[in-house]
Short mmCIF file of C-alpha atoms and ligand atoms in Angstrom, two decimals:
data_model
loop_
_atom_site.label_atom_id
_atom_site.label_comp_id
_atom_site.label_asym_id
_atom_site.label_seq_id
_atom_site.Cartn_x
_atom_site.Cartn_y
_atom_site.Cartn_z
CA UNK A 1 76.70 69.75 109.03
CA UNK A 2 76.76 69.09 112.73
CA UNK A 3 77.56 72.14 114.76
CA UNK A 4 79.20 71.90 118.18
CA UNK A 5 77.12 73.32 120.99
CA UNK A 6 79.85 75.75 122.05
CA UNK A 7 79.68 77.29 118.57
CA UNK A 8 75.91 77.08 118.35
CA UNK A 9 75.50 79.10 121.54
CA UNK A 10 77.46 81.92 119.92
CA UNK A 11 75.41 82.00 116.71
CA UNK A 12 72.90 84.73 116.05
CA UNK A 13 69.44 83.14 116.15
CA UNK A 14 67.77 83.91 112.85
CA UNK A 15 65.65 80.80 112.44
CA UNK A 16 68.41 79.06 110.50
CA UNK A 17 68.39 75.27 110.29
CA UNK A 18 71.00 73.52 112.43
CA UNK A 19 71.97 69.95 113.24
CA UNK A 20 73.12 69.35 116.76
CA UNK A 21 74.20 66.07 118.33
CA UNK A 22 74.81 65.15 121.93
CA UNK A 23 73.69 63.39 125.08
CA UNK A 24 70.53 64.18 126.94
CA UNK A 25 71.11 65.67 130.35
CA UNK A 26 67.46 66.18 131.26
CA UNK A 27 64.03 66.18 129.73
CA UNK A 28 61.05 67.94 131.21
CA UNK A 29 57.81 69.41 129.98
CA UNK A 30 54.06 68.88 129.76
CA UNK A 31 51.58 67.60 127.24
CA UNK A 32 52.12 70.57 124.94
CA UNK A 33 55.85 70.96 124.93
CA UNK A 34 59.05 69.13 125.92
CA UNK A 35 62.39 70.68 126.82
CA UNK A 36 65.52 68.62 126.29
CA UNK A 37 68.86 69.79 127.67
CA UNK A 38 71.50 68.47 125.30
CA UNK A 39 75.25 68.45 125.88
CA UNK A 40 78.00 67.38 123.49
CA UNK A 41 81.04 67.87 125.72
CA UNK A 42 82.27 70.96 123.89
CA UNK A 43 81.20 73.20 126.75
CA UNK A 44 79.68 73.06 130.21
CA UNK A 45 76.59 74.73 128.76
CA UNK A 46 73.68 72.76 127.31
CA UNK A 47 71.55 73.69 124.35
CA UNK A 48 67.84 73.63 125.01
CA UNK A 49 65.87 71.67 122.44
CA UNK A 50 62.17 72.50 122.35
CA UNK A 51 59.74 69.90 121.05
CA UNK A 52 56.19 70.76 120.07
CA UNK A 53 54.22 67.76 121.33
CA UNK A 54 51.38 68.28 118.86
CA UNK A 55 53.76 67.47 116.03
CA UNK A 56 56.00 65.00 117.85
CA UNK A 57 56.35 61.24 117.65
CA UNK A 58 55.40 60.31 121.19
CA UNK A 59 56.86 56.82 121.09
CA UNK A 60 60.19 58.20 120.01
CA UNK A 61 60.13 60.85 122.69
CA UNK A 62 59.70 58.16 125.34
CA UNK A 63 63.19 56.98 124.46
CA UNK A 64 64.62 60.45 124.87
CA UNK A 65 65.84 59.81 128.39
CA UNK A 66 68.74 61.01 130.50
CA UNK A 67 71.93 59.68 128.96
CA UNK A 68 70.53 58.84 125.53
CA UNK A 69 72.31 60.19 122.46
CA UNK A 70 70.47 62.23 119.86
CA UNK A 71 70.82 64.00 116.55
CA UNK A 72 68.45 66.93 116.39
CA UNK A 73 67.62 68.93 113.30
CA UNK A 74 65.80 72.15 113.96
CA UNK A 75 65.72 75.91 113.81
CA UNK A 76 67.91 78.13 115.94
CA UNK A 77 65.77 80.80 117.57
CA UNK A 78 66.05 83.27 120.38
CA UNK A 79 65.09 81.65 123.64
CA UNK A 80 62.09 83.02 125.43
CA UNK A 81 62.93 81.32 128.72
CA UNK A 82 65.64 82.64 130.94
CA UNK A 83 69.02 80.99 131.28
CA UNK A 84 70.01 80.65 127.65
CA UNK A 85 70.26 83.05 124.72
CA UNK A 86 69.20 80.59 122.02
CA UNK A 87 67.33 77.32 121.67
CA UNK A 88 66.59 74.80 118.95
CA UNK A 89 63.03 74.21 117.81
CA UNK A 90 63.15 70.55 116.91
CA UNK A 91 61.95 69.46 113.46
CA UNK A 92 63.40 66.00 113.54
CA UNK A 93 64.97 63.87 116.24
CA UNK A 94 67.00 60.74 115.59
CA UNK A 95 68.06 58.55 118.50
CA UNK A 96 71.58 57.19 118.12
CA UNK A 97 71.72 55.35 121.42
CA UNK A 98 69.09 54.76 124.06
CA UNK A 99 69.80 54.80 127.78
CA UNK A 100 67.32 53.01 129.98
CA UNK A 101 66.72 53.49 133.68
CA UNK A 102 69.80 51.41 134.55
CA UNK A 103 72.05 54.20 133.24
CA UNK A 104 73.99 55.13 136.38
CA UNK A 105 74.10 58.88 135.80
CA UNK A 106 70.48 59.70 136.45
CA UNK A 107 69.95 63.26 137.48
CA UNK A 108 70.96 63.49 141.10
CA UNK A 109 74.05 64.49 143.00
CA UNK A 110 76.50 61.60 142.94
CA UNK A 111 79.36 61.30 145.38
CA UNK A 112 82.88 61.59 144.00
CA UNK A 113 83.57 58.09 145.34
CA UNK A 114 80.69 56.63 143.36
CA UNK A 115 81.77 58.48 140.24
CA UNK A 116 85.29 57.08 140.64
CA UNK A 117 83.78 53.61 140.51
CA UNK A 118 82.23 54.46 137.17
CA UNK A 119 85.23 56.32 135.82
CA UNK A 120 84.36 55.14 132.31
CA UNK A 121 81.17 57.22 132.41
CA UNK A 122 82.08 60.14 134.64
CA UNK A 123 83.40 62.37 131.80
CA UNK A 124 79.71 62.70 130.85
CA UNK A 125 78.99 64.63 134.03
CA UNK A 126 79.24 68.39 134.24
CA UNK A 127 81.98 68.23 136.84
CA UNK A 128 84.29 65.89 134.99
CA UNK A 129 83.59 67.49 131.65
CA UNK A 130 84.79 70.75 133.19
CA UNK A 131 87.84 69.16 134.83
CA UNK A 132 88.97 67.36 131.68
CA UNK A 133 88.48 70.38 129.44
CA UNK A 134 90.64 72.34 131.87
CA UNK A 135 93.16 69.48 131.83
CA UNK A 136 93.41 69.83 128.07
CA UNK A 137 93.73 73.59 128.26
CA UNK A 138 96.55 73.32 130.80
CA UNK A 139 98.43 70.80 128.65
CA UNK A 140 98.16 73.18 125.72
CA UNK A 141 99.22 76.16 127.83
CA UNK A 142 102.30 74.29 129.02
CA UNK A 143 103.45 73.51 125.48
CA UNK A 144 102.72 77.06 124.44
CA UNK A 145 104.62 78.58 127.36
CA UNK A 146 107.77 76.61 126.65
CA UNK A 147 107.57 76.87 122.89
CA UNK A 148 107.19 80.65 123.11
CA UNK A 149 110.27 80.76 125.33
CA UNK A 150 112.40 78.76 122.93
CA UNK A 151 112.40 75.48 124.85
CA UNK A 152 112.43 72.18 122.98
CA UNK A 153 110.02 69.38 123.80
CA UNK A 154 112.34 66.50 124.65
CA UNK A 155 111.13 62.92 124.90
CA UNK A 156 112.74 60.90 127.63
CA UNK A 157 112.30 57.13 127.85
CA UNK A 158 109.52 55.55 129.87
CA UNK A 159 111.47 52.33 130.21
CA UNK A 160 114.71 52.93 132.03
CA UNK A 161 117.57 51.11 133.68
CA UNK A 162 118.44 53.96 136.03
CA UNK A 163 116.63 54.76 139.22
CA UNK A 164 116.50 58.53 139.34
CA UNK A 165 117.42 59.07 142.97
CA UNK A 166 115.12 56.48 144.45
CA UNK A 167 112.25 58.93 144.13
CA UNK A 168 109.88 56.10 144.85
CA UNK A 169 109.59 52.38 144.37
CA UNK A 170 109.67 51.40 140.71
CA UNK A 171 107.55 49.11 138.58
CA UNK A 172 109.57 46.37 136.94
CA UNK A 173 109.39 45.90 133.19
CA UNK A 174 109.98 42.35 132.08
CA UNK A 175 108.88 39.77 129.53
CA UNK A 176 109.73 36.87 131.84
CA UNK A 177 107.09 34.29 132.54
CA UNK A 178 106.70 35.11 136.21
CA UNK A 179 105.88 31.51 137.00
CA UNK A 180 109.18 30.43 135.56
CA UNK A 181 111.82 33.10 136.02
CA UNK A 182 115.35 32.20 134.84
CA UNK A 183 117.82 32.09 137.71
CA UNK A 184 121.60 32.36 137.87
CA UNK A 185 123.70 29.72 139.57
CA UNK A 186 123.52 31.74 142.78
CA UNK A 187 119.75 31.59 142.60
CA UNK A 188 119.25 35.27 141.65
CA UNK A 189 117.02 36.44 138.81
CA UNK A 190 119.01 36.14 135.58
CA UNK A 191 118.20 39.42 133.88
CA UNK A 192 120.68 38.70 131.11
CA UNK A 193 117.95 36.53 129.62
CA UNK A 194 115.29 39.23 129.86
CA UNK A 195 114.13 41.39 126.95
CA UNK A 196 116.65 44.17 127.54
CA UNK A 197 119.26 41.83 128.98
CA UNK A 198 119.20 43.85 132.18
CA UNK A 199 116.82 44.89 134.89
CA UNK A 200 114.51 47.66 133.71
CA UNK A 201 111.61 49.62 135.16
CA UNK A 202 109.11 52.32 134.34
CA UNK A 203 110.60 55.76 134.88
CA UNK A 204 110.01 57.76 138.06
CA UNK A 205 111.36 60.93 136.45
CA UNK A 206 112.80 61.99 133.11
CA UNK A 207 115.23 64.37 134.73
CA UNK A 208 118.54 62.59 134.25
CA UNK A 209 117.90 62.19 130.54
CA UNK A 210 116.44 65.71 130.52
CA UNK A 211 119.81 67.02 131.64
CA UNK A 212 121.37 65.46 128.54
CA UNK A 213 118.98 67.57 126.48
CA UNK A 214 119.79 70.75 128.41
CA UNK A 215 123.52 70.16 128.00
CA UNK A 216 123.13 70.01 124.24
CA UNK A 217 120.02 71.92 123.11
CA UNK A 218 120.22 74.48 125.94
CA UNK A 219 116.63 74.52 127.17
CA UNK A 220 114.31 71.55 127.05
CA UNK A 221 111.20 70.32 128.77
CA UNK A 222 109.65 66.92 129.11
CA UNK A 223 105.95 66.28 129.49
CA UNK A 224 105.01 62.67 129.92
CA UNK A 225 103.79 59.91 132.18
CA UNK A 226 105.72 58.98 135.28
CA UNK A 227 105.32 55.91 137.46
CA UNK A 228 105.83 55.44 141.15
CA UNK A 229 104.95 52.24 142.94
CA UNK A 230 104.61 54.10 146.21
CA UNK A 231 101.97 52.72 148.42
CA UNK A 232 100.80 56.13 149.51
CA UNK A 233 97.05 56.31 149.61
CA UNK A 234 96.88 60.09 149.81
CA UNK A 235 94.70 62.56 147.91
CA UNK A 236 97.90 63.87 146.28
CA UNK A 237 99.65 60.72 145.00
CA UNK A 238 99.03 58.57 141.95
CA UNK A 239 100.96 55.53 140.78
CA UNK A 240 100.83 56.94 137.24
CA UNK A 241 100.97 60.68 136.85
CA UNK A 242 102.16 63.21 134.31
CA UNK A 243 105.14 65.37 134.95
CA UNK A 244 106.60 68.44 133.26
CA UNK A 245 110.34 68.73 133.69
CA UNK A 246 112.14 71.74 132.24
CA UNK A 247 115.92 71.60 132.35
CA UNK A 248 118.07 74.60 131.45
CA UNK A 249 121.77 75.08 130.82
CA UNK A 250 123.25 78.24 132.39
CA UNK A 251 120.41 78.68 134.89
CA UNK A 252 121.29 79.03 138.55
CA UNK A 253 118.84 78.53 141.40
CA UNK A 254 117.61 82.13 141.18
CA UNK A 255 116.84 81.75 137.48
CA UNK A 256 115.20 78.41 138.20
CA UNK A 257 112.89 79.95 140.81
CA UNK A 258 111.99 82.82 138.53
CA UNK A 259 111.08 80.41 135.74
CA UNK A 260 108.98 78.22 138.05
CA UNK A 261 107.03 81.22 139.29
CA UNK A 262 106.49 82.64 135.83
CA UNK A 263 105.46 79.22 134.52
CA UNK A 264 102.81 78.51 137.14
CA UNK A 265 101.40 82.01 136.89
CA UNK A 266 101.19 81.67 133.12
CA UNK A 267 99.23 78.41 133.42
CA UNK A 268 96.83 79.83 136.00
CA UNK A 269 96.31 83.00 133.98
CA UNK A 270 95.69 80.87 130.89
CA UNK A 271 92.94 79.04 132.75
CA UNK A 272 91.41 82.34 133.88
CA UNK A 273 91.51 83.65 130.31
CA UNK A 274 90.27 80.54 128.53
CA UNK A 275 88.32 78.30 130.91
CA UNK A 276 86.03 80.75 132.68
CA UNK A 277 82.79 78.83 132.02
CA UNK A 278 84.21 75.66 133.53
CA UNK A 279 85.93 77.49 136.39
CA UNK A 280 82.74 79.34 137.24
CA UNK A 281 80.87 76.04 137.37
CA UNK A 282 83.47 74.48 139.69
CA UNK A 283 83.60 77.62 141.77
CA UNK A 284 79.86 77.57 142.30
CA UNK A 285 79.54 73.84 142.86
CA UNK A 286 82.57 72.95 144.96
CA UNK A 287 84.78 75.75 146.07
CA UNK A 288 83.49 79.27 146.40
CA UNK A 289 87.00 80.66 146.75
CA UNK A 290 88.47 78.95 143.72
CA UNK A 291 88.59 81.84 141.28
CA UNK A 292 89.66 84.24 143.97
CA UNK A 293 92.50 81.88 144.90
CA UNK A 294 93.61 81.59 141.28
CA UNK A 295 93.65 85.36 140.89
CA UNK A 296 95.54 85.67 144.17
CA UNK A 297 98.34 83.43 142.93
CA UNK A 298 98.73 85.32 139.68
CA UNK A 299 98.90 88.64 141.47
CA UNK A 300 101.15 87.87 144.41
CA UNK A 301 104.89 87.45 144.60
CA UNK A 302 105.99 84.01 145.77
CA UNK A 303 107.95 84.03 149.01
CA UNK A 304 111.55 82.76 148.82
CA UNK A 305 112.52 81.18 152.09
CA UNK A 306 115.52 79.28 153.38
CA UNK A 307 114.74 75.83 154.75
CA UNK A 308 116.55 76.78 157.96
CA UNK A 309 114.36 79.85 158.34
CA UNK A 310 111.28 77.73 157.60
CA UNK A 311 112.18 75.34 160.40
CA UNK A 312 112.61 78.30 162.76
CA UNK A 313 109.15 79.64 161.87
CA UNK A 314 107.61 76.21 162.38
CA UNK A 315 109.27 75.60 165.72
CA UNK A 316 108.33 79.06 166.98
CA UNK A 317 104.76 78.75 165.73
CA UNK A 318 103.51 77.25 168.96
CA UNK A 319 101.54 74.85 166.78
CA UNK A 320 101.27 71.19 167.72
CA UNK A 321 102.03 69.24 164.57
CA UNK A 322 101.37 65.55 164.20
CA UNK A 323 105.00 65.14 163.10
CA UNK A 324 107.33 67.40 165.07
CA UNK A 325 109.82 69.13 162.86
CA UNK A 326 113.47 69.93 163.56
CA UNK A 327 116.40 70.90 161.34
CA UNK A 328 117.22 67.95 159.13
CA UNK A 329 113.74 66.50 158.82
CA UNK A 330 111.71 66.43 155.63
CA UNK A 331 108.68 68.67 155.77
CA UNK A 332 105.30 67.00 155.93
CA UNK A 333 102.28 68.34 154.17
CA UNK A 334 101.01 69.86 157.44
CA UNK A 335 104.21 71.91 157.78
CA UNK A 336 104.13 73.06 154.18
CA UNK A 337 100.54 74.11 154.49
CA UNK A 338 101.15 75.96 157.72
CA UNK A 339 103.82 78.07 156.03
CA UNK A 340 101.75 78.72 152.93
CA UNK A 341 98.20 79.01 154.22
CA UNK A 342 98.66 80.46 157.66
CA UNK A 343 102.01 82.13 158.00
CA UNK A 344 102.67 83.78 154.63
CA UNK A 345 99.25 83.32 152.99
CA UNK A 346 100.87 82.90 149.61
CA UNK A 347 102.99 80.37 147.70
CA UNK A 348 106.42 79.74 149.18
CA UNK A 349 109.58 78.59 147.46
CA UNK A 350 111.61 76.79 150.08
CA UNK A 351 115.32 76.51 149.25
CA UNK A 352 118.63 75.19 150.55
CA UNK A 353 117.49 71.94 152.13
CA UNK A 354 119.77 69.65 154.16
CA UNK A 355 121.61 67.48 151.68
CA UNK A 356 120.75 64.22 153.47
CA UNK A 357 117.06 64.51 152.63
CA UNK A 358 117.58 65.48 149.00
CA UNK A 359 118.75 63.73 145.86
CA UNK A 360 122.34 63.04 144.91
CA UNK A 361 122.36 65.31 141.86
CA UNK A 362 121.64 68.59 143.65
CA UNK A 363 124.35 71.24 143.77
CA UNK A 364 126.08 71.32 147.13
CA UNK A 365 126.33 74.62 148.96
CA UNK A 366 129.57 75.97 150.41
CA UNK A 367 128.37 75.25 153.94
CA UNK A 368 128.81 71.52 153.34
CA UNK A 369 125.40 70.87 154.87
CA UNK A 370 122.79 72.04 152.38
CA UNK A 371 122.02 71.76 148.68
CA UNK A 372 120.55 74.20 146.17
CA UNK A 373 117.14 72.57 146.16
CA UNK A 374 113.83 74.31 145.77
CA UNK A 375 110.32 73.13 146.50
CA UNK A 376 107.40 75.29 145.47
CA UNK A 377 104.67 75.00 148.07
CA UNK A 378 101.07 75.88 147.27
CA UNK A 379 97.90 76.51 149.22
CA UNK A 380 95.72 73.38 149.54
CA UNK A 381 98.33 71.26 147.75
CA UNK A 382 101.64 71.49 149.56
CA UNK A 383 104.48 70.58 147.22
CA UNK A 384 103.61 71.27 143.60
CA UNK A 385 107.16 71.58 142.21
CA UNK A 386 110.46 70.04 143.25
CA UNK A 387 113.68 71.19 141.64
CA UNK A 388 117.26 72.31 142.08
CA UNK A 389 120.40 73.61 140.58
CA UNK A 390 122.30 70.47 139.54
CA UNK A 391 125.75 69.52 140.72
CA UNK A 392 128.00 70.32 137.78
CA UNK A 393 131.31 69.32 139.39
CA UNK A 394 132.57 65.86 138.42
CA UNK A 395 134.42 65.14 141.64
CA UNK A 396 131.60 66.20 143.93
CA UNK A 397 129.08 64.17 141.96
CA UNK A 398 131.36 61.17 141.80
CA UNK A 399 131.94 61.27 145.54
CA UNK A 400 128.30 61.50 146.45
CA UNK A 401 127.38 58.65 144.10
CA UNK A 402 129.99 56.54 145.90
CA UNK A 403 128.92 57.71 149.35
CA UNK A 404 125.35 56.74 148.64
CA UNK A 405 126.34 53.39 147.21
CA UNK A 406 124.66 54.13 143.89
CA UNK A 407 125.42 52.12 140.80
CA UNK A 408 128.02 53.59 138.47
CA UNK A 409 127.28 50.76 136.10
CA UNK A 410 123.95 52.39 135.29
CA UNK A 411 124.93 56.04 135.89
CA UNK A 412 128.22 56.19 133.95
CA UNK A 413 126.71 58.25 131.15
CA UNK A 414 125.32 60.77 133.61
CA UNK A 415 128.75 61.21 135.19
CA UNK A 416 130.26 61.63 131.73
CA UNK A 417 128.23 64.82 131.22
CA UNK A 418 130.35 66.31 134.02
CA UNK A 419 133.52 64.88 132.56
CA UNK A 420 133.17 66.67 129.24
CA UNK A 421 131.79 70.15 128.78
CA UNK A 422 130.00 70.33 132.10
CA UNK A 423 127.92 73.47 132.60
CA UNK A 424 125.94 75.06 135.38
CA UNK A 425 122.33 74.03 134.91
CA UNK A 426 119.04 73.73 136.74
CA UNK A 427 115.59 72.28 136.38
CA UNK A 428 112.44 71.24 138.16
CA UNK A 429 109.50 68.88 138.00
CA UNK A 430 105.88 69.97 138.15
CA UNK A 431 103.31 67.28 138.82
CA UNK A 432 100.64 67.93 136.21
CA UNK A 433 97.84 66.57 138.36
CA UNK A 434 98.97 68.66 141.34
CA UNK A 435 98.67 71.74 139.13
CA UNK A 436 95.21 70.55 138.10
CA UNK A 437 94.19 70.05 141.72
CA UNK A 438 95.03 73.67 142.29
CA UNK A 439 93.41 75.03 139.15
CA UNK A 440 90.18 73.02 139.41
CA UNK A 441 89.85 73.10 143.19
CA UNK A 442 89.23 69.35 143.22
CA UNK A 443 90.13 67.77 146.54
CA UNK A 444 91.41 64.39 145.33
CA UNK A 445 94.05 63.75 142.68
CA UNK A 446 92.03 60.76 141.44
CA UNK A 447 89.49 63.24 140.13
CA UNK A 448 91.74 65.21 137.79
CA UNK A 449 92.99 62.34 135.60
CA UNK A 450 90.61 60.33 133.42
CA UNK A 451 91.79 56.90 134.54
CA UNK A 452 93.56 57.03 137.90
CA UNK A 453 96.10 54.38 138.80
CA UNK A 454 96.42 53.88 142.54
CA UNK A 455 97.28 50.94 144.81
CA UNK A 456 94.86 48.08 144.10
CA UNK A 457 93.17 49.98 141.31
CA UNK A 458 93.85 49.72 137.59
CA UNK A 459 90.36 49.26 136.16
CA UNK A 460 89.72 50.25 132.53
P1 LIG B 501 105.94 64.24 147.53
O1 LIG B 501 106.83 64.61 148.67
O2 LIG B 501 104.66 64.98 147.47
O3 LIG B 501 105.78 62.73 147.43
P2 LIG B 501 108.21 64.19 145.83
O4 LIG B 501 109.21 64.90 146.64
O5 LIG B 501 108.25 62.70 145.80
O6 LIG B 501 106.74 64.68 146.21
P3 LIG B 501 109.43 64.85 143.32
O7 LIG B 501 110.16 63.55 143.26
O8 LIG B 501 110.22 66.08 143.58
O9 LIG B 501 108.24 64.76 144.35
O10 LIG B 501 108.57 65.02 141.99
C1 LIG B 501 108.29 66.27 141.39
C2 LIG B 501 106.81 66.61 141.43
O11 LIG B 501 106.02 65.54 140.95
C3 LIG B 501 106.27 66.89 142.80
O12 LIG B 501 106.51 68.21 143.18
C4 LIG B 501 104.80 66.65 142.62
O13 LIG B 501 104.17 67.77 142.01
C5 LIG B 501 104.77 65.52 141.62
N1 LIG B 501 104.57 64.19 142.22
C6 LIG B 501 105.47 63.45 142.90
N2 LIG B 501 104.97 62.26 143.25
C7 LIG B 501 103.71 62.23 142.77
C8 LIG B 501 102.67 61.24 142.78
N3 LIG B 501 102.85 60.04 143.33
N4 LIG B 501 101.50 61.55 142.18
C9 LIG B 501 101.32 62.76 141.59
N5 LIG B 501 102.26 63.72 141.53
C10 LIG B 501 103.45 63.47 142.12
MG1 LIG B 502 107.18 61.29 146.89
#
């Protein structure tokens, strides 16, 4: 029976026979003995395979090269060398797949840009193995957090006819032959002949449908892919990313903030409790303050700050920002990071934004100028969560939909939730990859998702 390396490294070495399979990271040695570092992806740690050259098949060993895949049968013994508790004394080696010198991941430091170009191979590196194991652990932690709190996992559609707020440009979904698109008499695209008999796109957010879940099951969360055709070539934007969107009946903005804070801290603590090998590797290789920063977030209390107060702090900072910032403007990343990294030195939840820069569905404050929005701002990342208490009043919602010239033909069902049995409710969206940027310390969002989708890039 094949044993995973993560389990093998925990076994007591008593000379027992084991079968271990994986990819060769390195091979070194001399004419008497060869040392093979084998990794199977179960852990950042390799198992050392020791080959006695006197008994070895030299021709076969020549094909044991970096990147080749092996099955090794041998005895598990205590390791005499430093750096590992146990090692395998090889009795038999079978080569599953050779890797010649053209294999791109030869042992040397590769740039992240180069590794992005070979995204189909990069999970075999230590760095991406660590990142993607953490990605899995965070996905699991998220489901566990919500399940333990009595939330229901609610699946919202990926194909939608409603533009949630114009959060970003949308990708069209159509089965038309684009070289021969049916037109109406006025020369417009005739969507009535399309697959859904209407214009449809990939979703930019599951929130509107999430609210339907909250107003029936009480507390739900979504966790799925989200698509934005925004041409923003930043280290924090993807065209396809994963979002977690909890939506809760009977939560006001205070409750919403408390949940967001508890949620993020839970995820970060989960990583500290369960991913320490990988975090330690990333900490040592890329970001010496990573683990300290993670602990800091778990231990501190997030600041709650009014947008208006935030603007005051920014304008009195004496700092010259690239984009000047006055009341009414949307904060840029530089402003968010000033507040978080320099002024407060901890995460900030900014609330009560001007209504003009926020979405139509946010609850309007009494002042007539602001809405009960909240953005959670994080060190290194800027915005990690966007959320709000939702407008529960039919008339107010109806008016703002009209004022903004939005389509009631596609939003009628959303309005109906305020017509019958409306309830105070709140929710937020966490960008999964933004959370991963924070937890892994990676600098570019393209490096925390296996197959990034960005402008002009959809390889694999
Ligand atoms: P930003 O201002 O950074 O573009 P946003 O205001 O468009 O964010 P929301 O519409 O509130 O973001 O979406 C909720 C969350 O989804 C954000 O807080 C962020 O974590 C994440 N997010 C938004 N756009 C992207 C993107 N293009 N790629 C990855 N994550 C994103
Ligand atoms: Mg955006």
